[in-house]
PDB file of C-alpha atoms in Angstrom:
ATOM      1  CA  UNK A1162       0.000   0.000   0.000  1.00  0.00           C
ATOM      2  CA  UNK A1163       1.535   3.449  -1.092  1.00  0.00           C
ATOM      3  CA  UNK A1164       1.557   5.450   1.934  1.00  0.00           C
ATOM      4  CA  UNK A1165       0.036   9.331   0.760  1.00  0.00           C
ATOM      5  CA  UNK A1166       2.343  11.554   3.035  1.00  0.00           C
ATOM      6  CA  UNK A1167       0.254  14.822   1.426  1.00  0.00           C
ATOM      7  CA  UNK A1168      -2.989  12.669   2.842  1.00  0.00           C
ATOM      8  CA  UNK A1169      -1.537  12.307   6.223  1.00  0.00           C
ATOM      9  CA  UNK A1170       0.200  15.849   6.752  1.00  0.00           C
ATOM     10  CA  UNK A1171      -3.358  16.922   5.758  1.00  0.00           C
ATOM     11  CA  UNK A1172      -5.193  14.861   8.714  1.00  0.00           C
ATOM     12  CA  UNK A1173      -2.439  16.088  11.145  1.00  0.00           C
ATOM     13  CA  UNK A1174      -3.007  19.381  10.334  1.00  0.00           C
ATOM     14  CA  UNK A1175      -6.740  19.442  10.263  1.00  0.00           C
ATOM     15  CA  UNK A1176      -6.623  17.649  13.972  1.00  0.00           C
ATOM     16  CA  UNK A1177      -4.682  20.481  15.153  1.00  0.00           C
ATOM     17  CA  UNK A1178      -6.785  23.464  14.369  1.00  0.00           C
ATOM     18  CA  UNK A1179      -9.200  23.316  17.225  1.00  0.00           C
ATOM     19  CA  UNK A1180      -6.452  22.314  19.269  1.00  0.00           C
ATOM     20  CA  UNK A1181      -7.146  23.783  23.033  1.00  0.00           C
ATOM     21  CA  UNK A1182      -4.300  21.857  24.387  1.00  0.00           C
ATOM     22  CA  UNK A1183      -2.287  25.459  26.081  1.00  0.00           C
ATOM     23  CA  UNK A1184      -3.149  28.583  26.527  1.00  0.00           C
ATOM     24  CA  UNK A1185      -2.043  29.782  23.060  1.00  0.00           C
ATOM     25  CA  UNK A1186      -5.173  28.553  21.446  1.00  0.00           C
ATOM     26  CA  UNK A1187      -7.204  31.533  23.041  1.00  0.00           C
ATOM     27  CA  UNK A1188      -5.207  34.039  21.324  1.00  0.00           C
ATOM     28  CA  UNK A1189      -4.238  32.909  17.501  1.00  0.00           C
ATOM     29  CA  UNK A1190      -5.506  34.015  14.624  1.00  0.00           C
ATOM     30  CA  UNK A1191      -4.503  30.942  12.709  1.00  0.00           C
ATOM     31  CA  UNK A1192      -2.612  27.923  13.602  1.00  0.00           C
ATOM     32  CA  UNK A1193       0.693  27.585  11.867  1.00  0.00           C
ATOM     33  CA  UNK A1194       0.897  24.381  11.054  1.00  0.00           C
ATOM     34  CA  UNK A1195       3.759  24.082   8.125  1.00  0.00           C
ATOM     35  CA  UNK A1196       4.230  24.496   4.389  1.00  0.00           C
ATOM     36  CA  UNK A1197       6.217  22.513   1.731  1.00  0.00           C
ATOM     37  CA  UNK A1198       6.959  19.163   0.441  1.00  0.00           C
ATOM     38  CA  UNK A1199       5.537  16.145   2.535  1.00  0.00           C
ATOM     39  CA  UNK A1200       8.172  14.469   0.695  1.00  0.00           C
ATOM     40  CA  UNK A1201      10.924  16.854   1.695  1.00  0.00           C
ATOM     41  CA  UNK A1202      14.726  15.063   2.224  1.00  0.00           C
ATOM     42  CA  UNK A1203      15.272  18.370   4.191  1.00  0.00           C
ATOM     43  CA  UNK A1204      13.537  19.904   7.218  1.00  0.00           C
ATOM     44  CA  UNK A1205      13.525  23.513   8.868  1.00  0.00           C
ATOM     45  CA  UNK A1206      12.408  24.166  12.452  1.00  0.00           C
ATOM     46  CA  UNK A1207      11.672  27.242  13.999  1.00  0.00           C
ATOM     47  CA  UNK A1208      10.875  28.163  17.389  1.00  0.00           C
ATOM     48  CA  UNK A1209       7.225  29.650  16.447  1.00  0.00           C
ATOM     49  CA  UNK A1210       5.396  32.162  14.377  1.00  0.00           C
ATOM     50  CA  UNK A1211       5.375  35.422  14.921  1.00  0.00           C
ATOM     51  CA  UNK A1212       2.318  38.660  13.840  1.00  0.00           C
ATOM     52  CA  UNK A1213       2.312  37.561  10.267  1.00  0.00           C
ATOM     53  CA  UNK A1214       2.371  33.889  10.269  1.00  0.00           C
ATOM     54  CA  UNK A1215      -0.401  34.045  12.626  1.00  0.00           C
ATOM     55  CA  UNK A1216      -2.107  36.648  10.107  1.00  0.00           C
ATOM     56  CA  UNK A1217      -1.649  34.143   7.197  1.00  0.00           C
ATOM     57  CA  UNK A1218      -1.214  30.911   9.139  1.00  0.00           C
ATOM     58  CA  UNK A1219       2.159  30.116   7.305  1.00  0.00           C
ATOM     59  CA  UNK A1220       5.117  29.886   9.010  1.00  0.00           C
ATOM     60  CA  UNK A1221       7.832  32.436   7.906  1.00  0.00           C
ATOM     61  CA  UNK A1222       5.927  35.160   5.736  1.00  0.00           C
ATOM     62  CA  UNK A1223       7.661  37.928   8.081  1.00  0.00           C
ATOM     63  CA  UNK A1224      11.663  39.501   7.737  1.00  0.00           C
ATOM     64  CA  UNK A1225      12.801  36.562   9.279  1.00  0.00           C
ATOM     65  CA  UNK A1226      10.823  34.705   6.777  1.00  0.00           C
ATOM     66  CA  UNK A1227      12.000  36.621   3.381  1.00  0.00           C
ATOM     67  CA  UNK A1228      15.506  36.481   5.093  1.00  0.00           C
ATOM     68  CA  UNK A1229      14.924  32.391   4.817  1.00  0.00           C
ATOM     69  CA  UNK A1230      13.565  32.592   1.519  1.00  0.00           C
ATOM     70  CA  UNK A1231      16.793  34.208   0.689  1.00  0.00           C
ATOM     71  CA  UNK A1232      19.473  31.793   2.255  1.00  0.00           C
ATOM     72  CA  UNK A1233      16.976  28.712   0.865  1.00  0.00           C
ATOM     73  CA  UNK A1234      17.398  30.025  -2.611  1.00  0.00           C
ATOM     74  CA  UNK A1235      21.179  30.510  -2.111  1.00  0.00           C
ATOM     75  CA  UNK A1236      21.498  27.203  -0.635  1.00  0.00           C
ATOM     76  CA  UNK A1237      20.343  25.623  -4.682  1.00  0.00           C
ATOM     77  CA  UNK A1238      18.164  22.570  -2.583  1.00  0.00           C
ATOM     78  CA  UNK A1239      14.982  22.949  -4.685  1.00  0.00           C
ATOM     79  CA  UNK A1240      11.931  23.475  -2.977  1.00  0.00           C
ATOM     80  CA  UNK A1241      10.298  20.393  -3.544  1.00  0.00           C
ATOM     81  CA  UNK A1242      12.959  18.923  -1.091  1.00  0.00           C
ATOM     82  CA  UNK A1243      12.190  21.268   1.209  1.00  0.00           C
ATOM     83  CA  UNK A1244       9.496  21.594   4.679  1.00  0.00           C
ATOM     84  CA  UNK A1245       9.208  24.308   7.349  1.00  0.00           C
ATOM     85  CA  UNK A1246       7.577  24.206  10.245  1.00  0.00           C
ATOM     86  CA  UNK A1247       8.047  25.305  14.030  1.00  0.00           C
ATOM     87  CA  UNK A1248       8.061  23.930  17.211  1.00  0.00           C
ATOM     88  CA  UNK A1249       4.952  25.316  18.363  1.00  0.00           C
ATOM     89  CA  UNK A1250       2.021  26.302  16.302  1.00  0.00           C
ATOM     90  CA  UNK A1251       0.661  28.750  17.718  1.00  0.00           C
ATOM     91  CA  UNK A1252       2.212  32.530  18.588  1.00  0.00           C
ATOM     92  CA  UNK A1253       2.898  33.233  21.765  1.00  0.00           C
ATOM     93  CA  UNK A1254       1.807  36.818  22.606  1.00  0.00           C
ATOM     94  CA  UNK A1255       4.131  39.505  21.538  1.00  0.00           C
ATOM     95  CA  UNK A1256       6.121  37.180  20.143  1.00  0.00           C
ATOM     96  CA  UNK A1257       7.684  35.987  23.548  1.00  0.00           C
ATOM     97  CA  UNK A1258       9.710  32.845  24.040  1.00  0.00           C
ATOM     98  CA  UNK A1259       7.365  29.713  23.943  1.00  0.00           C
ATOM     99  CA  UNK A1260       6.564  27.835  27.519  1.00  0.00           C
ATOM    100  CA  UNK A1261       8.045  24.628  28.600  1.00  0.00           C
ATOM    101  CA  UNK A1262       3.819  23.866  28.555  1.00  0.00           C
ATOM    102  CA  UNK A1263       3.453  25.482  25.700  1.00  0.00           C
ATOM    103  CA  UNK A1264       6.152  23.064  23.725  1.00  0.00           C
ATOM    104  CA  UNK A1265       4.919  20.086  25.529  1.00  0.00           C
ATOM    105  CA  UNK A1266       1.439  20.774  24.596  1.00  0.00           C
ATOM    106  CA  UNK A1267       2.904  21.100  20.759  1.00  0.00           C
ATOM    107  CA  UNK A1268       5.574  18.196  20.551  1.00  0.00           C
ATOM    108  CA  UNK A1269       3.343  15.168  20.064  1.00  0.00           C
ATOM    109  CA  UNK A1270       2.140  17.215  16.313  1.00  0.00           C
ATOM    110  CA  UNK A1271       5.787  18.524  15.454  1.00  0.00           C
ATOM    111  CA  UNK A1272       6.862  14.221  16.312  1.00  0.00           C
ATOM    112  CA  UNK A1273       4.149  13.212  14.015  1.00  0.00           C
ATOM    113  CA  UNK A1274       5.427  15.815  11.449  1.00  0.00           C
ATOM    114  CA  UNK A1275       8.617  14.152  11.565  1.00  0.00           C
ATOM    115  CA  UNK A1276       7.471  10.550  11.589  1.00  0.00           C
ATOM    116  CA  UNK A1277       4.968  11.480   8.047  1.00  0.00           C
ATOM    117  CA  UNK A1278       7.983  13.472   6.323  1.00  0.00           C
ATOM    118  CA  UNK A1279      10.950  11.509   7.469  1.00  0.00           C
ATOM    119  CA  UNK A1280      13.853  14.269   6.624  1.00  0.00           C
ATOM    120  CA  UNK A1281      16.933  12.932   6.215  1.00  0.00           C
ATOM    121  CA  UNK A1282      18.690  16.406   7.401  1.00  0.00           C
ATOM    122  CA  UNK A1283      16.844  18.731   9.985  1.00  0.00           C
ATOM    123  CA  UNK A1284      17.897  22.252   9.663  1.00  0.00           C
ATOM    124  CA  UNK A1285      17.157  23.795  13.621  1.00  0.00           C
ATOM    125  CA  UNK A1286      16.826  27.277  13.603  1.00  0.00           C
ATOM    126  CA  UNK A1287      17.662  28.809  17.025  1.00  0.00           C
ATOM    127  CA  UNK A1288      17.787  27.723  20.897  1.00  0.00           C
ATOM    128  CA  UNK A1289      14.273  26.461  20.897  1.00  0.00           C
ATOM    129  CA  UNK A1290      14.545  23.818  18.119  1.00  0.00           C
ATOM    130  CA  UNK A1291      17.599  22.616  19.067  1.00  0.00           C
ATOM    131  CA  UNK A1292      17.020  22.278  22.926  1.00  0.00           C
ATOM    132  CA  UNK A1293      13.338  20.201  21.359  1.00  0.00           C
ATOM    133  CA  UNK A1294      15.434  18.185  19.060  1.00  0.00           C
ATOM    134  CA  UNK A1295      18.929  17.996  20.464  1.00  0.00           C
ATOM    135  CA  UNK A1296      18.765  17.935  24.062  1.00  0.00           C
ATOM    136  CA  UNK A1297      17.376  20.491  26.732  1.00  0.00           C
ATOM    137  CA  UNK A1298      20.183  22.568  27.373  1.00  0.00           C
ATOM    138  CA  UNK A1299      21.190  22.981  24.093  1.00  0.00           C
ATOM    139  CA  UNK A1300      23.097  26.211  23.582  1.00  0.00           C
ATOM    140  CA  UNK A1301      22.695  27.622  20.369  1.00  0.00           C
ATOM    141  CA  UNK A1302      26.016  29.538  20.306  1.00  0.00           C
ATOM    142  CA  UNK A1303      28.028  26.290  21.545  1.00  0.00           C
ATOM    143  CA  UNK A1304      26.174  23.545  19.453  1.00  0.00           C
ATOM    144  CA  UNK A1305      25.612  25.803  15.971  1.00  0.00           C
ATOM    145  CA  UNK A1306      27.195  24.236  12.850  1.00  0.00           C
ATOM    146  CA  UNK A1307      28.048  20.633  14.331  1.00  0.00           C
ATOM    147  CA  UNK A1308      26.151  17.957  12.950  1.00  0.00           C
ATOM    148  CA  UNK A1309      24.326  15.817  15.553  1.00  0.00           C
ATOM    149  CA  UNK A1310      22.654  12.122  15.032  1.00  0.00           C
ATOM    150  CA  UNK A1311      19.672  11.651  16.844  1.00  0.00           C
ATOM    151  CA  UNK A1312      17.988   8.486  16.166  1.00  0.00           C
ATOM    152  CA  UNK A1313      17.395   8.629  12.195  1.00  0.00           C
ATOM    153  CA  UNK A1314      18.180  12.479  11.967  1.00  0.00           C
ATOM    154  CA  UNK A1315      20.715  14.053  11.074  1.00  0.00           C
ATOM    155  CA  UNK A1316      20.590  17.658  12.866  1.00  0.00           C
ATOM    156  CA  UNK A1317      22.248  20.795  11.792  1.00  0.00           C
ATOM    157  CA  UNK A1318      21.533  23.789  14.261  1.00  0.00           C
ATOM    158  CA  UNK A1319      22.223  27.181  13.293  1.00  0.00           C
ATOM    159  CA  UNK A1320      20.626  30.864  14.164  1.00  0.00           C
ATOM    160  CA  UNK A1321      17.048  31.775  13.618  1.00  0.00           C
ATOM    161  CA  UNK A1322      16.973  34.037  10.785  1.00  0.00           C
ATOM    162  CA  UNK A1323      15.315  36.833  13.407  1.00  0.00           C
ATOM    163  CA  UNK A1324      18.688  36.551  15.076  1.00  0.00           C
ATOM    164  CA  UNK A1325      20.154  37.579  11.765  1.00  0.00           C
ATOM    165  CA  UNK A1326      17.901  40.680  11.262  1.00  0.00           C
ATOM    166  CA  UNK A1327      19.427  42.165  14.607  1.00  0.00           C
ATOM    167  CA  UNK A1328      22.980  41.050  14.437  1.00  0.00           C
ATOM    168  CA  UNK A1329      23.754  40.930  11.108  1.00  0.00           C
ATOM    169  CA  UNK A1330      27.430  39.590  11.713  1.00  0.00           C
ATOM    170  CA  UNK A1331      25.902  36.342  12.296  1.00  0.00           C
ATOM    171  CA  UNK A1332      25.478  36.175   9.040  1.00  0.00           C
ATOM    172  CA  UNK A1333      28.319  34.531   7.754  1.00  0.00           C
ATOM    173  CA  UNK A1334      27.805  32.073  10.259  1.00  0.00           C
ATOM    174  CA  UNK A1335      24.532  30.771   8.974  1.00  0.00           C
ATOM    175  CA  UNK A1336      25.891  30.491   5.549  1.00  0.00           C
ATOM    176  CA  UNK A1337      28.767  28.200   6.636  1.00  0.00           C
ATOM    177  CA  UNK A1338      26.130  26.304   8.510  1.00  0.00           C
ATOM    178  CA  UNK A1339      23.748  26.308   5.224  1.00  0.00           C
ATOM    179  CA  UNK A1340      26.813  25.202   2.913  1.00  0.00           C
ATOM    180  CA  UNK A1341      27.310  22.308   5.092  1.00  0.00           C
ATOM    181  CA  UNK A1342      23.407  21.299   4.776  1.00  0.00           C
ATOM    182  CA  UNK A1343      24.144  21.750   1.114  1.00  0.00           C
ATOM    183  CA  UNK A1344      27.078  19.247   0.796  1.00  0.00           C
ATOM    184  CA  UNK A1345      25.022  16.804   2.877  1.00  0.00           C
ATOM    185  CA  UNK A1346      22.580  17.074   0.669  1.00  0.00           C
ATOM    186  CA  UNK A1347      24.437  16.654  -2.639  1.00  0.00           C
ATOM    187  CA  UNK A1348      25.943  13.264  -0.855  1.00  0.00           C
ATOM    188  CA  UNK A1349      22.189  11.920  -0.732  1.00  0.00           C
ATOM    189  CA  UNK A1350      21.540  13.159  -4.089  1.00  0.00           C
ATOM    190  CA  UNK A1351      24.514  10.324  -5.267  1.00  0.00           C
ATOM    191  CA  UNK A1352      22.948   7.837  -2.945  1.00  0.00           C
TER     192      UNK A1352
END
């Protein structure tokens, strides 16, 4: 039996939207569930969305979002290998830092994500992604641009692309952390 993975992203999302599971459902717009290839061999994860994802309910619309768009087209992996989503689904007022609840209350979807799409590299963009994914006291600024295994995944953490827009020296960073996604990519590609 061929397995639809645009079928089941589709059932996962549509069981989330009257999701009352934390205290973020009272005050979205939309839920932000994801956007992009069910069949994507490469996965970005953000922390969660900010004003205008929650206006649009799609994740990365805003700067940080066009500043993505950017380094994705740079990066050459065509879109069709290519998912984003965030840790959380909802945004947290103001855009504050999601709660340890708040993730909880989000991880089972974002695992189920995972399990439909099967990435075989996981792009984590910031602290929050990489303390869901890697471990819980992940440091972004120790951890960035080293490959870590968990399990099936191959996980590259690097900056949020919000971190970019306010220290733009970080910059360069992210692109040697991108360029390493690339040539990890282009190995699969011959496999």
């Amino acid at each position: 039996m061929l397995i639809n993975k645009q079928e089941l992203l589709k059932k996962l999302e549509d069981s989330t939207k009257d999701c009352q599971s934390c205290s973020l459902a009272g005050t979205r717009k939309n839920l932000v569930f994801g956007k992009g290839s069910p069949n994507a061999r490469v996965l970005l994860i953000g922390e969660g969305p900010g004003a205008d994802e929650d206006r649009l309910g799609q994740p990365f619309v805003g700067k940080a979002g066009q500043l993505l768009d950017k380094i994705i087209f740079a990066s050459n992996i065509p879109q069709e290998d290519i998912y984003i989503c965030n840790v959380v689904k909802c945004r947290p007022p103001a855009n504050r830092f999601p709660t340890p609840m708040e993730v909880i209350a989000c991880k089972p979807y974002l695992r189920e994500q995972l399990r439909i799409i099967n990435p075989d590299l996981i792009v984590c963009l910031g602290s929050l992604a990489a303390q869901v994914l890697i471990a819980p006291d992940a440091k972004i600024t120790q951890i960035r641009g080293q490959w870590v295994k968990k399990g099936a995944f191959l996980i590259m953490p690097t900056f949020h692309p919000a971190a970019l827009l306010r220290d733009e020296s970080k910059k360069r960073l992210v692109w040697e952390d991108i360029k390493k996604v690339c040539e990890q990519y282009q190995q699969l590609q011959t496999t």
